């Protein structure tokens, strides 16, 4: 049985990210029925900036929240990052969460599921570079163009996200999920 940790990389409480996470969970339940899934939502799971007095590489964590984060990542066989594209890159909350740890990431199997009205190609490329630099094993990336999924330019929420099942992103996620 594999342990899968889904990380909602947006700190926005109302976002398409919630729908993306539910889609990932639904896909996992359909194709990896024995997987145990945990979700960390960076909108509610707060990791204060510069809260730790020691470098992450030492593994000496002071904050209880960092200790919990370390435990969740360590226990996961696969981490799936559900990440929006903000100005061609990933959100600060996600970078902060990644930077809170070091050794926990080594050889960790990861998947990037990125979403954006423009297609999210920039964030998948940039984030994959960072993840590989930290010696993670990137199993694959999925790009979800939310413009065609009822994207609201004012709130940033895609109100018709369920239509993702009709896109190439659905097939890409299924192909990746079948690998673990």
Tab-separated table of C-alpha atoms in Angstrom:
chain	number	residue	atom	x	y	z
A	1	UNK	CA	0.000	0.000	0.000
A	2	UNK	CA	1.474	3.345	-0.990
A	3	UNK	CA	1.233	6.542	1.006
A	4	UNK	CA	0.446	9.548	-1.175
A	5	UNK	CA	0.702	13.118	0.086
A	6	UNK	CA	-1.073	15.777	-1.973
A	7	UNK	CA	0.153	19.323	-1.333
A	8	UNK	CA	-2.178	22.143	-2.358
A	9	UNK	CA	0.428	24.746	-3.235
A	10	UNK	CA	-1.823	27.792	-3.159
A	11	UNK	CA	-2.301	29.801	0.019
A	12	UNK	CA	-5.631	31.113	-1.272
A	13	UNK	CA	-8.542	29.700	0.677
A	14	UNK	CA	-10.950	29.956	-2.272
A	15	UNK	CA	-9.110	28.635	-5.277
A	16	UNK	CA	-9.199	26.180	-8.116
A	17	UNK	CA	-6.581	24.276	-6.116
A	18	UNK	CA	-9.283	22.714	-3.951
A	19	UNK	CA	-10.944	21.321	-7.076
A	20	UNK	CA	-7.607	20.113	-8.423
A	21	UNK	CA	-6.909	18.247	-5.170
A	22	UNK	CA	-10.335	16.585	-5.288
A	23	UNK	CA	-9.705	15.551	-8.911
A	24	UNK	CA	-6.319	14.049	-7.977
A	25	UNK	CA	-7.892	12.160	-5.067
A	26	UNK	CA	-10.694	10.849	-7.301
A	27	UNK	CA	-8.164	9.668	-9.882
A	28	UNK	CA	-6.023	7.994	-7.220
A	29	UNK	CA	-9.078	6.229	-5.800
A	30	UNK	CA	-9.979	4.948	-9.270
A	31	UNK	CA	-6.523	3.721	-10.327
A	32	UNK	CA	-4.620	3.148	-7.064
A	33	UNK	CA	-7.310	1.727	-4.814
A	34	UNK	CA	-4.854	0.660	-2.116
A	35	UNK	CA	-3.213	4.077	-1.806
A	36	UNK	CA	-3.634	5.971	1.443
A	37	UNK	CA	-4.025	9.665	0.661
A	38	UNK	CA	-3.232	12.608	2.928
A	39	UNK	CA	-3.647	16.269	1.956
A	40	UNK	CA	-1.762	19.319	3.159
A	41	UNK	CA	-3.442	22.582	2.185
A	42	UNK	CA	-0.958	25.444	2.420
A	43	UNK	CA	-3.896	27.827	2.904
A	44	UNK	CA	-4.452	26.317	6.354
A	45	UNK	CA	-1.216	24.463	7.144
A	46	UNK	CA	0.992	27.376	8.150
A	47	UNK	CA	4.759	27.164	7.989
A	48	UNK	CA	6.084	30.537	9.176
A	49	UNK	CA	8.881	32.032	7.109
A	50	UNK	CA	12.275	31.758	8.806
A	51	UNK	CA	10.756	29.990	11.833
A	52	UNK	CA	13.619	27.543	12.124
A	53	UNK	CA	16.934	28.673	13.653
A	54	UNK	CA	18.914	25.858	12.006
A	55	UNK	CA	19.503	25.003	8.377
A	56	UNK	CA	17.013	22.440	7.059
A	57	UNK	CA	19.873	20.096	6.125
A	58	UNK	CA	20.601	19.535	9.831
A	59	UNK	CA	17.138	18.095	10.457
A	60	UNK	CA	17.017	19.986	13.775
A	61	UNK	CA	13.500	21.360	13.789
A	62	UNK	CA	12.163	23.544	16.601
A	63	UNK	CA	8.672	24.376	15.357
A	64	UNK	CA	6.022	21.707	15.991
A	65	UNK	CA	4.502	22.564	12.609
A	66	UNK	CA	7.824	21.910	10.846
A	67	UNK	CA	8.166	18.612	12.722
A	68	UNK	CA	4.690	17.603	11.557
A	69	UNK	CA	5.490	18.673	7.976
A	70	UNK	CA	8.717	16.640	8.091
A	71	UNK	CA	6.809	13.578	9.329
A	72	UNK	CA	4.146	13.865	6.615
A	73	UNK	CA	6.725	14.160	3.826
A	74	UNK	CA	8.924	11.394	5.272
A	75	UNK	CA	6.012	8.949	5.501
A	76	UNK	CA	4.866	9.581	1.927
A	77	UNK	CA	5.960	7.265	-0.854
A	78	UNK	CA	4.827	9.851	-3.413
A	79	UNK	CA	4.183	13.588	-3.082
A	80	UNK	CA	1.829	15.231	-5.566
A	81	UNK	CA	2.132	19.004	-5.816
A	82	UNK	CA	-1.100	20.695	-6.958
A	83	UNK	CA	0.277	24.073	-7.922
A	84	UNK	CA	-1.094	27.166	-9.632
A	85	UNK	CA	1.014	29.222	-11.998
A	86	UNK	CA	1.513	32.712	-10.541
A	87	UNK	CA	3.302	35.116	-12.882
A	88	UNK	CA	4.999	32.248	-14.679
A	89	UNK	CA	6.193	30.493	-11.510
A	90	UNK	CA	5.008	28.826	-8.304
A	91	UNK	CA	3.577	30.529	-5.192
A	92	UNK	CA	5.776	31.664	-2.324
A	93	UNK	CA	3.886	29.411	0.102
A	94	UNK	CA	4.979	26.338	-1.851
A	95	UNK	CA	8.609	27.452	-2.060
A	96	UNK	CA	8.563	28.104	1.678
A	97	UNK	CA	7.137	24.632	2.361
A	98	UNK	CA	9.783	23.000	0.180
A	99	UNK	CA	12.568	25.046	1.794
A	100	UNK	CA	11.517	24.054	5.318
A	101	UNK	CA	12.958	20.587	4.628
A	102	UNK	CA	16.016	19.163	2.924
A	103	UNK	CA	16.854	15.501	3.569
A	104	UNK	CA	13.204	14.442	3.470
A	105	UNK	CA	13.096	15.325	-0.225
A	106	UNK	CA	16.068	13.208	-1.313
A	107	UNK	CA	14.927	10.475	-3.742
A	108	UNK	CA	11.279	11.290	-2.989
A	109	UNK	CA	8.961	10.390	-5.857
A	110	UNK	CA	6.973	13.460	-6.861
A	111	UNK	CA	4.377	14.530	-9.406
A	112	UNK	CA	3.578	18.095	-10.436
A	113	UNK	CA	-0.027	18.893	-11.343
A	114	UNK	CA	-0.075	22.527	-12.408
A	115	UNK	CA	-3.011	24.661	-13.415
A	116	UNK	CA	-3.400	28.067	-15.001
A	117	UNK	CA	-5.545	29.838	-17.589
A	118	UNK	CA	-2.457	29.905	-19.832
A	119	UNK	CA	-1.804	26.173	-19.508
A	120	UNK	CA	0.796	26.120	-16.692
A	121	UNK	CA	3.769	25.169	-18.866
A	122	UNK	CA	6.112	27.665	-17.183
A	123	UNK	CA	5.469	26.502	-13.627
A	124	UNK	CA	5.898	22.814	-14.456
A	125	UNK	CA	9.270	23.519	-16.042
A	126	UNK	CA	10.529	25.840	-13.297
A	127	UNK	CA	9.273	23.705	-10.408
A	128	UNK	CA	10.654	20.525	-11.963
A	129	UNK	CA	14.107	22.125	-12.100
A	130	UNK	CA	13.917	22.944	-8.383
A	131	UNK	CA	12.649	19.482	-7.447
A	132	UNK	CA	15.401	17.748	-9.425
A	133	UNK	CA	17.985	20.069	-7.860
A	134	UNK	CA	16.793	18.793	-4.462
A	135	UNK	CA	17.294	15.221	-5.791
A	136	UNK	CA	13.616	14.345	-6.049
A	137	UNK	CA	12.459	11.784	-8.586
A	138	UNK	CA	9.941	13.629	-10.788
A	139	UNK	CA	7.619	10.909	-12.113
A	140	UNK	CA	5.795	13.327	-14.384
A	141	UNK	CA	3.995	16.603	-14.816
A	142	UNK	CA	0.425	17.445	-15.740
A	143	UNK	CA	-0.659	20.801	-17.128
A	144	UNK	CA	-4.276	21.855	-16.705
A	145	UNK	CA	-5.392	24.832	-18.827
A	146	UNK	CA	-8.183	26.284	-16.684
A	147	UNK	CA	-9.281	28.928	-19.193
A	148	UNK	CA	-11.621	26.417	-20.841
A	149	UNK	CA	-12.921	25.156	-17.481
A	150	UNK	CA	-15.057	28.146	-16.526
A	151	UNK	CA	-12.159	30.316	-15.346
A	152	UNK	CA	-13.303	33.476	-13.534
A	153	UNK	CA	-10.773	36.242	-14.187
A	154	UNK	CA	-11.769	38.117	-11.043
A	155	UNK	CA	-11.608	35.314	-8.465
A	156	UNK	CA	-9.252	32.949	-10.291
A	157	UNK	CA	-11.603	30.022	-9.655
A	158	UNK	CA	-12.567	27.636	-12.453
A	159	UNK	CA	-16.250	26.996	-11.840
A	160	UNK	CA	-16.543	24.184	-14.402
A	161	UNK	CA	-13.473	22.222	-13.342
A	162	UNK	CA	-15.323	18.901	-13.639
A	163	UNK	CA	-14.847	19.256	-17.410
A	164	UNK	CA	-11.195	18.352	-16.812
A	165	UNK	CA	-12.257	14.740	-17.470
A	166	UNK	CA	-12.621	15.733	-21.135
A	167	UNK	CA	-9.055	17.053	-21.448
A	168	UNK	CA	-5.586	15.687	-22.171
A	169	UNK	CA	-4.728	16.480	-18.543
A	170	UNK	CA	-7.039	13.685	-17.398
A	171	UNK	CA	-5.191	11.123	-19.528
A	172	UNK	CA	-1.790	12.435	-18.442
A	173	UNK	CA	-2.692	12.154	-14.745
A	174	UNK	CA	-4.063	8.625	-15.178
A	175	UNK	CA	-0.876	7.527	-16.967
A	176	UNK	CA	1.290	8.890	-14.145
A	177	UNK	CA	-0.886	7.495	-11.340
A	178	UNK	CA	-0.653	4.024	-12.875
A	179	UNK	CA	3.147	4.187	-12.379
A	180	UNK	CA	2.981	4.136	-8.594
